[in-house]
Coordinates of C-alpha atoms and ligand atoms in Angstrom, one line a residue:
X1 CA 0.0 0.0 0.0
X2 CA 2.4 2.8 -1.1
X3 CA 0.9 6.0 -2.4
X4 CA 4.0 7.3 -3.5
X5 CA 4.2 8.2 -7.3
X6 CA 8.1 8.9 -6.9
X7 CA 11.1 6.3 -6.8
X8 CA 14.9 6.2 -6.3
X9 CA 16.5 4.8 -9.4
X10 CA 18.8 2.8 -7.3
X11 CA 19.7 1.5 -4.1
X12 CA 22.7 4.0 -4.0
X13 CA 20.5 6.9 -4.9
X14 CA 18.3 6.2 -2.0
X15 CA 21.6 5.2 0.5
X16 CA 23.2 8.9 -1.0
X17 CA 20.1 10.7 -0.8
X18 CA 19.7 10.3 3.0
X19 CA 23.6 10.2 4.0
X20 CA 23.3 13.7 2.3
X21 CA 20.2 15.1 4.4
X22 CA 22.2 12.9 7.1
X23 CA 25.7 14.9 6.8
X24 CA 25.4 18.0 6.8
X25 CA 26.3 22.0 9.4
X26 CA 25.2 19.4 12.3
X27 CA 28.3 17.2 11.7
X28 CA 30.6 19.9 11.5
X29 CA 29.7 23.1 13.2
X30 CA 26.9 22.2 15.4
X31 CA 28.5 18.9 16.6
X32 CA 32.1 21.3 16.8
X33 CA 30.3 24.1 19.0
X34 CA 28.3 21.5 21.4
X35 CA 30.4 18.8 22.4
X36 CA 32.8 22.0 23.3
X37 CA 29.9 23.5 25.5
X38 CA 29.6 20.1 27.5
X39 CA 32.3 19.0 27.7
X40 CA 34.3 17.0 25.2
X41 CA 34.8 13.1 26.2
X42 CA 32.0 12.3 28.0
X43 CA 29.1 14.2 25.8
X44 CA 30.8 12.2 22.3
X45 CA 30.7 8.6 23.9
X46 CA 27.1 9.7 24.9
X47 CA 26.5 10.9 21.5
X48 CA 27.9 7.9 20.2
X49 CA 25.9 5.4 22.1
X50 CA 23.1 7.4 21.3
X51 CA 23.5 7.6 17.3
X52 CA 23.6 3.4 17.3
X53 CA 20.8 2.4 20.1
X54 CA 18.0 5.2 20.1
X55 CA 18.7 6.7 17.3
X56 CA 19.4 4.2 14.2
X57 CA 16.3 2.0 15.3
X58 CA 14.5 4.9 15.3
X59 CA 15.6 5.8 11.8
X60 CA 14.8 2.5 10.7
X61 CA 11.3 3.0 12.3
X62 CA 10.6 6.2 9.7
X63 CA 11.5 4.5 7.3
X64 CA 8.8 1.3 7.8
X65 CA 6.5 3.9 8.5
X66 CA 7.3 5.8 5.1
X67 CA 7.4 2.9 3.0
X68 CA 4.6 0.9 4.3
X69 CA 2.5 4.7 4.8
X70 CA 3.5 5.7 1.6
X71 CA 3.6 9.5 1.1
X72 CA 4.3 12.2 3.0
X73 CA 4.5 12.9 6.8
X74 CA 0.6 14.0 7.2
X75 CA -0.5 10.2 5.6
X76 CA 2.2 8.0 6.0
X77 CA 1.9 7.3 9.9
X78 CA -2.2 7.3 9.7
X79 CA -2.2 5.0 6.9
X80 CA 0.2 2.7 9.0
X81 CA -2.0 3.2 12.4
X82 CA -5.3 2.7 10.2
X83 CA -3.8 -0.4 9.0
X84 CA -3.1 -1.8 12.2
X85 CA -6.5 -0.8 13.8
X86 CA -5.3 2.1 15.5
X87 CA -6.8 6.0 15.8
X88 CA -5.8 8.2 13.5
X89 CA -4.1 10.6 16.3
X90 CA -1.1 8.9 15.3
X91 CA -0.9 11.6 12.5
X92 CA 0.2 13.8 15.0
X93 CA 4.0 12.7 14.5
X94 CA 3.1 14.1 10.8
X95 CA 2.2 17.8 12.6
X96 CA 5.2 17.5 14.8
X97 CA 7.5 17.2 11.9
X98 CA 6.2 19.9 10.1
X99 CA 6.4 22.4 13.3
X100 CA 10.1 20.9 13.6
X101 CA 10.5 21.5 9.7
X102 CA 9.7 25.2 10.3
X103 CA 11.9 25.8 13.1
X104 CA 15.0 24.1 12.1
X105 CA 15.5 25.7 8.9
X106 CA 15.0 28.8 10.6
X107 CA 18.7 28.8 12.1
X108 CA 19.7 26.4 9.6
X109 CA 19.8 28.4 7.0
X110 CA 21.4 32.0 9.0
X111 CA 24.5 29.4 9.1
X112 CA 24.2 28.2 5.8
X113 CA 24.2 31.9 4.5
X114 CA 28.2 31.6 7.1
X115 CA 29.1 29.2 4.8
X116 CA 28.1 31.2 2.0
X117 CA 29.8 34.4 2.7
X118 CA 33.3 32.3 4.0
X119 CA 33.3 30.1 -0.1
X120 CA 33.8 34.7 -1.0
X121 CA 36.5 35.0 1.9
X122 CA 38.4 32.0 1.0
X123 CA 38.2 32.9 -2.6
X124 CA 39.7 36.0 -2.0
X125 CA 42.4 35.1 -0.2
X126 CA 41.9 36.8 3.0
X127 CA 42.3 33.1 4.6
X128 CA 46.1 33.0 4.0
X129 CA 48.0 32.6 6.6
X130 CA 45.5 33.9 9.3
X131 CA 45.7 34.0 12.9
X132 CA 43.3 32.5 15.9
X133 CA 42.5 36.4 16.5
X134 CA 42.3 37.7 12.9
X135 CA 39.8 34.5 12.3
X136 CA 37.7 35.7 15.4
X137 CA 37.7 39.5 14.3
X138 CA 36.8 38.3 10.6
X139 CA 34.1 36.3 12.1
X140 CA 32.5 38.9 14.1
X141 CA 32.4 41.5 11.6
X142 CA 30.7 39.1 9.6
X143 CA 28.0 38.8 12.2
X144 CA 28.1 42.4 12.9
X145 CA 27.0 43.1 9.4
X146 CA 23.2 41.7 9.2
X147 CA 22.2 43.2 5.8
X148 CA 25.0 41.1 4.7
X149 CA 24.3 38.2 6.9
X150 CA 20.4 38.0 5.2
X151 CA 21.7 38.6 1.7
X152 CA 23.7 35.2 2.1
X153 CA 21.0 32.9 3.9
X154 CA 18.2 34.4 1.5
X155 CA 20.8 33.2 -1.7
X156 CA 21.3 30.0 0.1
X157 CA 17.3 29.8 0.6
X158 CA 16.9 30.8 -2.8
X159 CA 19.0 27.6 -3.9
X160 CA 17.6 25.3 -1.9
X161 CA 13.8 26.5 -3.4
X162 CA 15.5 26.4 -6.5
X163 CA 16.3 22.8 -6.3
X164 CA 13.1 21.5 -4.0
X165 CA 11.1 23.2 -7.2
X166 CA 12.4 21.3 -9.5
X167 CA 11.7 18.2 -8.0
X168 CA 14.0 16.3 -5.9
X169 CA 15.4 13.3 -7.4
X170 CA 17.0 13.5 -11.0
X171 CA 19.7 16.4 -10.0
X172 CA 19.9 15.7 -6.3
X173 CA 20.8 11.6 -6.8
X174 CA 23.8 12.3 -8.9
X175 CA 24.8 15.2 -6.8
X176 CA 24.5 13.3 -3.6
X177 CA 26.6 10.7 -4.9
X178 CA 29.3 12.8 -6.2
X179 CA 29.6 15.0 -2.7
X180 CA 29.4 13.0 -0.3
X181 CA 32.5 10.9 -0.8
X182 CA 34.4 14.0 -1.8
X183 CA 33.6 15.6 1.2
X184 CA 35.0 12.8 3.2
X185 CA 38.2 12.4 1.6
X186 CA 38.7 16.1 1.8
X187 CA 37.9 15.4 5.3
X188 CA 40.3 13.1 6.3
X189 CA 43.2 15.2 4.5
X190 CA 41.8 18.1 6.6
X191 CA 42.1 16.4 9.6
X192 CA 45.4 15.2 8.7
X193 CA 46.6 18.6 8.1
X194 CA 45.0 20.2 11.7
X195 CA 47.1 17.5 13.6
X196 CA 49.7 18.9 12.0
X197 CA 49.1 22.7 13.3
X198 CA 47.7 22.2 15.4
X199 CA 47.4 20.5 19.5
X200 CA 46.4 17.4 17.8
X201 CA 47.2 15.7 21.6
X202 CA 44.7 17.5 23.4
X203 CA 42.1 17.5 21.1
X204 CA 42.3 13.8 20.9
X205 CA 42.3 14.1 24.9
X206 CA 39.1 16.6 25.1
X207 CA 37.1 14.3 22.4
X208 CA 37.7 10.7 23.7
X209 CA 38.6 10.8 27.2
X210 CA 35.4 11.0 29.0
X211 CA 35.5 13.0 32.2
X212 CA 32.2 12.1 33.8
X213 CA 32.2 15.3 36.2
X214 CA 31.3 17.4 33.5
X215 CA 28.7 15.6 32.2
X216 CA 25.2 17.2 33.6
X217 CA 21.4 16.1 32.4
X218 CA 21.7 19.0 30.2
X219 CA 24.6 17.8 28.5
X220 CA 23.1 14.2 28.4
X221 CA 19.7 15.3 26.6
X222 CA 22.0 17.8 24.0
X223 CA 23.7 14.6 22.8
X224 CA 20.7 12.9 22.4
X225 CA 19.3 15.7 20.4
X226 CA 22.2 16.3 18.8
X227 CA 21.9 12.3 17.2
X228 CA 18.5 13.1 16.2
X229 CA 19.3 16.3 14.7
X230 CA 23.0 15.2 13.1
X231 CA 21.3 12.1 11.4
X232 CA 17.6 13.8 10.0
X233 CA 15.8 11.8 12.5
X234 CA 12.6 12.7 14.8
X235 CA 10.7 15.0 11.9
X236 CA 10.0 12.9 8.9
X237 CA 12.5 13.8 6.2
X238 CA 14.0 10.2 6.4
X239 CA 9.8 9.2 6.7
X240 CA 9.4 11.3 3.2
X241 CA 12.5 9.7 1.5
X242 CA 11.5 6.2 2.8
X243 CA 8.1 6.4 0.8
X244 CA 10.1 6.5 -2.0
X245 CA 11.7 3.6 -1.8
X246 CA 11.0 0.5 -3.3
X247 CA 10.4 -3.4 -1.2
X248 CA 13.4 -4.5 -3.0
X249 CA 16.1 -2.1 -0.9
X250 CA 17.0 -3.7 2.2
X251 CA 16.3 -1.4 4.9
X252 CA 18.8 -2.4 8.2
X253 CA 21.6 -2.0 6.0
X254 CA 21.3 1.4 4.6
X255 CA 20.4 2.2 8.1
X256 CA 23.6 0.9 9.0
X257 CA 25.6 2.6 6.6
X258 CA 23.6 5.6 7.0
X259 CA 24.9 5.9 10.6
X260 CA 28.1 4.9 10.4
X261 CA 29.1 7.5 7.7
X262 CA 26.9 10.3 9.9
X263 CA 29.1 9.4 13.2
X264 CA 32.5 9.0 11.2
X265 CA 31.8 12.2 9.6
X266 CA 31.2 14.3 12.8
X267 CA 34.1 12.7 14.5
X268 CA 36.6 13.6 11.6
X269 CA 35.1 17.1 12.0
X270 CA 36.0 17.0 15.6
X271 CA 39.9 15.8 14.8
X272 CA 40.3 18.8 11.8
X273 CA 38.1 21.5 14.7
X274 CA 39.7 20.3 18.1
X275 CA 43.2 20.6 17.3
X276 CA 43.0 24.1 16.3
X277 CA 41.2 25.2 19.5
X278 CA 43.7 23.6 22.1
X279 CA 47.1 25.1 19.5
X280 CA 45.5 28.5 19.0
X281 CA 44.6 28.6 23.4
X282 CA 40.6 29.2 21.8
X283 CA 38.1 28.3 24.1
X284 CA 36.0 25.4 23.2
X285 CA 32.7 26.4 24.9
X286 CA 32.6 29.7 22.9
X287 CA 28.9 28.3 21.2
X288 CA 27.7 28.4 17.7
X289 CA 30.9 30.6 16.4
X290 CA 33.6 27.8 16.8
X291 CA 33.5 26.2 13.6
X292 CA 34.1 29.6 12.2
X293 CA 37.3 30.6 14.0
X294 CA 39.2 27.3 13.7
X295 CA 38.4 26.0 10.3
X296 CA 40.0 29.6 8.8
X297 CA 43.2 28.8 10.6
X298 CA 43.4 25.1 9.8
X299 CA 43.1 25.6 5.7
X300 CA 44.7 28.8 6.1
X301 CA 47.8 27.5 7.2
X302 CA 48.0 24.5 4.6
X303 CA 50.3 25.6 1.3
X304 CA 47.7 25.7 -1.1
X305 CA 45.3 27.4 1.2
X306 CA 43.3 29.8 -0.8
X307 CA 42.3 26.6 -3.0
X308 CA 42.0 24.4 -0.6
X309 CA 39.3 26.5 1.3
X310 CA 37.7 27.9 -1.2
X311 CA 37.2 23.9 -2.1
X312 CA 36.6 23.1 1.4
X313 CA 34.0 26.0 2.5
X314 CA 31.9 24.5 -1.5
X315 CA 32.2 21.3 -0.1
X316 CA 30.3 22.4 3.4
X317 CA 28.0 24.0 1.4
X318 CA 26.7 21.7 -0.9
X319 CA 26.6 19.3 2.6
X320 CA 24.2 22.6 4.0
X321 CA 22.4 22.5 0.9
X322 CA 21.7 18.6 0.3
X323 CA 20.3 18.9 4.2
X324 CA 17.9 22.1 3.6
X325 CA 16.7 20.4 0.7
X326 CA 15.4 17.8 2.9
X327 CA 13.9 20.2 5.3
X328 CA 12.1 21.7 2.9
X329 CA 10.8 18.1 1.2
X330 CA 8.8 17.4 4.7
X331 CA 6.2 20.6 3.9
X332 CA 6.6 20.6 0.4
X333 CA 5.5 16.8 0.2
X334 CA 2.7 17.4 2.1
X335 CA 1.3 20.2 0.2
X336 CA 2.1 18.4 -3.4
X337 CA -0.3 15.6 -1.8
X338 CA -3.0 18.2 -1.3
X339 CA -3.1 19.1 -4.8
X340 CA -0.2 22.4 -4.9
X341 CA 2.1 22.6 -7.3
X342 CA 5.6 22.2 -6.6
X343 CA 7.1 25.2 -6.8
X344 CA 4.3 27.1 -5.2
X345 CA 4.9 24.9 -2.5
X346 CA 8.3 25.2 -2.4
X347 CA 7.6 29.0 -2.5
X348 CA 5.1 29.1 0.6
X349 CA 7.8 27.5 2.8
X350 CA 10.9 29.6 1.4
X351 CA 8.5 32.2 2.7
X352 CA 7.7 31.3 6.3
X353 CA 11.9 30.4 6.5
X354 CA 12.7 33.7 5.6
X355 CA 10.7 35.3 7.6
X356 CA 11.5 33.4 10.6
X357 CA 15.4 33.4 9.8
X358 CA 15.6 37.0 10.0
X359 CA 14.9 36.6 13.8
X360 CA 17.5 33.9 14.1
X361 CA 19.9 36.3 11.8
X362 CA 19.7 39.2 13.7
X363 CA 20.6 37.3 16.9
X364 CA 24.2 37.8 16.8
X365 CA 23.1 41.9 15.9
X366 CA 20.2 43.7 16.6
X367 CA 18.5 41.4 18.8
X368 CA 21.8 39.7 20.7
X369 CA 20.3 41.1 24.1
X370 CA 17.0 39.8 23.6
X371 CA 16.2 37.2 25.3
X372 CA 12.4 36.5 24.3
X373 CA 11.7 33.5 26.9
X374 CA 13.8 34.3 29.3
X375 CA 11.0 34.2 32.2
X376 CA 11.2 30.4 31.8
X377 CA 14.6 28.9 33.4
X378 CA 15.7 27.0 30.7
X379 CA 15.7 29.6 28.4
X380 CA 17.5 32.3 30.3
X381 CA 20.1 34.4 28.6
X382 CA 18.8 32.5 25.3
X383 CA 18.6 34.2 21.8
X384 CA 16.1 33.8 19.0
X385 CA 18.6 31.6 17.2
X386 CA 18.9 29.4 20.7
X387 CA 15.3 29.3 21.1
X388 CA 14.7 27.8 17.8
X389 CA 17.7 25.4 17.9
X390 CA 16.7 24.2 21.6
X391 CA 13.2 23.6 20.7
X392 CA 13.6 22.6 17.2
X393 CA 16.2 19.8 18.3
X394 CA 16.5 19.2 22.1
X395 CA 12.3 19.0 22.3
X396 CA 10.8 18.1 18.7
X397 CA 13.1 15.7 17.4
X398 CA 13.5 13.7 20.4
X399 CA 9.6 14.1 20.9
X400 CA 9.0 13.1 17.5
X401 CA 11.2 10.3 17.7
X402 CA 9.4 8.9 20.8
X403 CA 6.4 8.7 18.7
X404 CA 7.1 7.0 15.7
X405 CA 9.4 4.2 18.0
X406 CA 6.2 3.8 19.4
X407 CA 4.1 3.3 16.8
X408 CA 6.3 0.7 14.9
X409 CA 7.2 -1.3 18.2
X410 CA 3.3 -1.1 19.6
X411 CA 1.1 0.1 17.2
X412 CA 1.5 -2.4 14.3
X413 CA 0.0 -5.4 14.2
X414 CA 2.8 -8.0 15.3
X415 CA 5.2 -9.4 12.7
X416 CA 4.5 -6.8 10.6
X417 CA 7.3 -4.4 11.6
X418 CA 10.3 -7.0 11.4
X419 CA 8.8 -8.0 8.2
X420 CA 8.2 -4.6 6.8
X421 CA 12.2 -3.6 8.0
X422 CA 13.3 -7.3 6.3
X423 CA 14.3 -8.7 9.7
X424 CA 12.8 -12.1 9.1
X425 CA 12.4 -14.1 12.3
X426 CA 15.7 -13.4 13.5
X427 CA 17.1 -11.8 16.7
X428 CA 18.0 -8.9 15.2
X429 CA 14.4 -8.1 14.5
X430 CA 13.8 -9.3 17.9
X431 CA 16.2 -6.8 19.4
X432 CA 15.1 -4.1 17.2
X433 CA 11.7 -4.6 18.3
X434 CA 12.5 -4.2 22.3
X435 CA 14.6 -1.2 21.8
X436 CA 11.7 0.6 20.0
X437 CA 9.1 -0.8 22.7
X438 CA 10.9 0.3 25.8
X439 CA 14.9 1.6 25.7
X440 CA 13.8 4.1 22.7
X441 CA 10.9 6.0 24.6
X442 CA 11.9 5.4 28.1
X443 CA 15.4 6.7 27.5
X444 CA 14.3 9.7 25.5
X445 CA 11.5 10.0 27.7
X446 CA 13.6 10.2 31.1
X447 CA 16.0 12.3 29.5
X448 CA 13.8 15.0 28.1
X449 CA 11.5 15.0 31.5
X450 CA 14.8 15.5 33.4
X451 CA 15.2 18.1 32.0
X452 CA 11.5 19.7 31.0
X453 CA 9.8 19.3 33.6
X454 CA 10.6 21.9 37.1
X455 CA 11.5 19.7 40.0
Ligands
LIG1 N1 21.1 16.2 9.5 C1 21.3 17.6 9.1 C2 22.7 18.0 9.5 O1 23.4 17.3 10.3 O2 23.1 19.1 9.1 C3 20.2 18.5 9.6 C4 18.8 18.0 9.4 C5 18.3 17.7 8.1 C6 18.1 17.7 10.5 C7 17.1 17.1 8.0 C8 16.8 17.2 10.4 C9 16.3 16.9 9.1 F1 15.1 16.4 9.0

């Protein structure tokens, strides 16, 4: 029972297609900035354990759920519940995603338009050489500039509509699979490079040796949400590219490879960020600006380093931009199914994200003193930007993802999960099953009422 017109061409296509919603600015600067706010050691092997036993079952959840449900995020999970006998409430993981697919690209694409500006920095040549402090002043004038800042994330939105318009799947397969593996060579060279400048010692230090002390429940519920956010899971984008794909793919092991590449991909990150921060004395806990003060110094100190970053800034781009454009599927779907066209579609939702990014732009400005929640404790001394990032990935993916565990391990009929994620009869299935049913939403559960709710 699939109502979705649309299919991947390939297995690859498919695999591609979601590693490039899966790896994008959360692998790099959001991992970067918030494993340096918690911590280091501690927050990744909590990450890590995270991304392989809430997270991937969960991603294999959305995408029974999409395949099975066929079409977008408002019919997939209440054709699943209807076929199972449940209520049709169940579509309320379908409005969930949608809120979440608002508020993400909000901030999303403010750092996108970062990206943006640094491919005409690098170009230029102004990354040369450049110091720890130079990086930092080059940074915050940046920020300081919001006309600037908007022109940048309203061309990056303009892309990403651009793309979304013309329908998904002929330009973005062969792009996907062309990137992705570029970006993780130039990765690995990258990284190669920063141990080389950098303290490559300490940062191995800060990311792998746990110190438990600085864990708090905070920290514990921002690695959580930062698996949901770093792999696309929790809001339906995986859900929407699931419906596409045919019974013949094998579901676990794209999963598998899906995560694996995500996880490698934010840990390389870490070993080209972290060895800059330790050499150049910068201080990891500085928030969202980190990425943007120690990649300039890494490439800029390599030989070659006006090519080199002017490749390696287009590289994070097209990474931002393969992400957005999953984003902005979850609404657009949706709409096509209620009869709009595409691009008008695609048009709407540029809208509302341009609107809302302005607030999330003018965070680091205008509005850097605003604080527009800040009568609620945990969103003292919070931006706009912070706001949106908190809710959209600490609340509503995590929320989201405890809802569509839940419906695959308890709402479908039994057997029909394992045999709808090709398990079979085996253990695996098994064991999938029992993490959806009760690690999945008790963990995420505990963790986001620990933290929610005022003791
Ligand atoms: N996973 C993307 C990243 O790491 O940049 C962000 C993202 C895309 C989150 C799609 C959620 C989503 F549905």
């Amino acid at each position: 029972m699939t109502g979705a017109t649309e299919q991947w061409s390939s297995r690859a296509a498919f695999v591609a297609a979601a590693v490039g919603s899966a790896v994008g600015l959360g692998n790099f600067w959001r991992f970067s900035y918030v494993a340096g706010e918690n911590g280091g050691g501690a927050f990744v092997i909590v990450y890590i354990l995270a991304a392989f036993f809430l997270i991937a079952p969960i991603l294999l959840a959305e995408f029974v759920i999409g395949r099975r449900g066929g079409g977008g995020v408002l019919t997939a999970p209440a054709n699943v519940a209807r076929e199972s006998g449940r209520p049709s409430a169940w579509v309320a993981i379908g409005w969930l995603g949608i809120l979440a697919a608002a508020i993400i690209p909000a901030f999303y694409i403010v750092v996108a338009g970062w990206v943006l500006a640094y491919i005409g920095v690098a170009a230029s040549g102004a990354l040369a050489g450049i110091s720890g402090e130079a990086a930092d002043a080059l940074f915050s004038s940046l920020l300081a500039d919001p006309v600037q800042v908007l022109i940048y994330q309203n061309a990056f939105l303009a892309m990403t509509f651009a793309v979304v318009a013309a329908g998904v799947h002929a330009g973005l397969e062969r792009v996907n699979l062309i990137l992705v593996p570029t970006l993780f060579l130039a990765l690995v060279g990258l990284g190669i490079y920063a141990a080389s400048v950098g303290d490559q010692a300490a940062a191995i230090d800060f990311l792998f040796r746990p110190d438990w002390s600085e864990l708090t429940a905070q920290g514990v519920l921002a690695a959580i949400g930062q698996g949901f956010f770093s792999i696309s899971v929790g809001m339906g984008a995986m859900m929407t590219f699931g419906a596409y794909a045919p019974r013949s793919f094998p579901l676990p092991s794209s999963v598998a490879m899906i995560v694996v590449a995500d996880t490698l991909v934010a840990l390389l990150a870490g070993l080209a960020i972290f060895p800059i921060v330790f050499g150049h004395g910068l201080d990891p806990a500085s928030g969202p600006g980190l990425m943007f003060v120690t990649l300039p110094v890494a490439l800029g100190a390599l030989d070659a380093a006006t090519l080199v970053a002017t490749i390696f800034f287009v590289l994070l781009f097209f990474a931002a931009l393969t992400s957005a454009i999953s984003l902005m599927e979850v609404p657009v779907a949706v709409m096509c199914e209620r009869g709009f066209v595409r691009w008008q579609a695609a048009a709407l939702v540029s809208g509302v994200y341009a609107g809302l990014g302005i607030l999330c732009a003018l965070s680091f400005s205008t509005f850097a003193n605003v604080h527009p929640l800040g009568f609620i404790p945990t969103f003292e001394g919070r931006t706009w930007f912070d706001i949106f990032d908190f809710i959209g990935t600490n609340i509503l993916l995590p929320l989201g993802g405890i809802l569509i565990a839940a419906l695959v391990g308890w709402g479908m009929v039994a057997g029909l999960a394992t045999r709808e994620a090709d398990f079979g009869d085996g253990w695996l299935g098994v064991l999938w099953l029992w993490l959806l049913r009760t690690l999945c939403p008790v963990a995420v559960g505990a963790v986001l009422i620990v933290n929610l709710v005022p003791a």
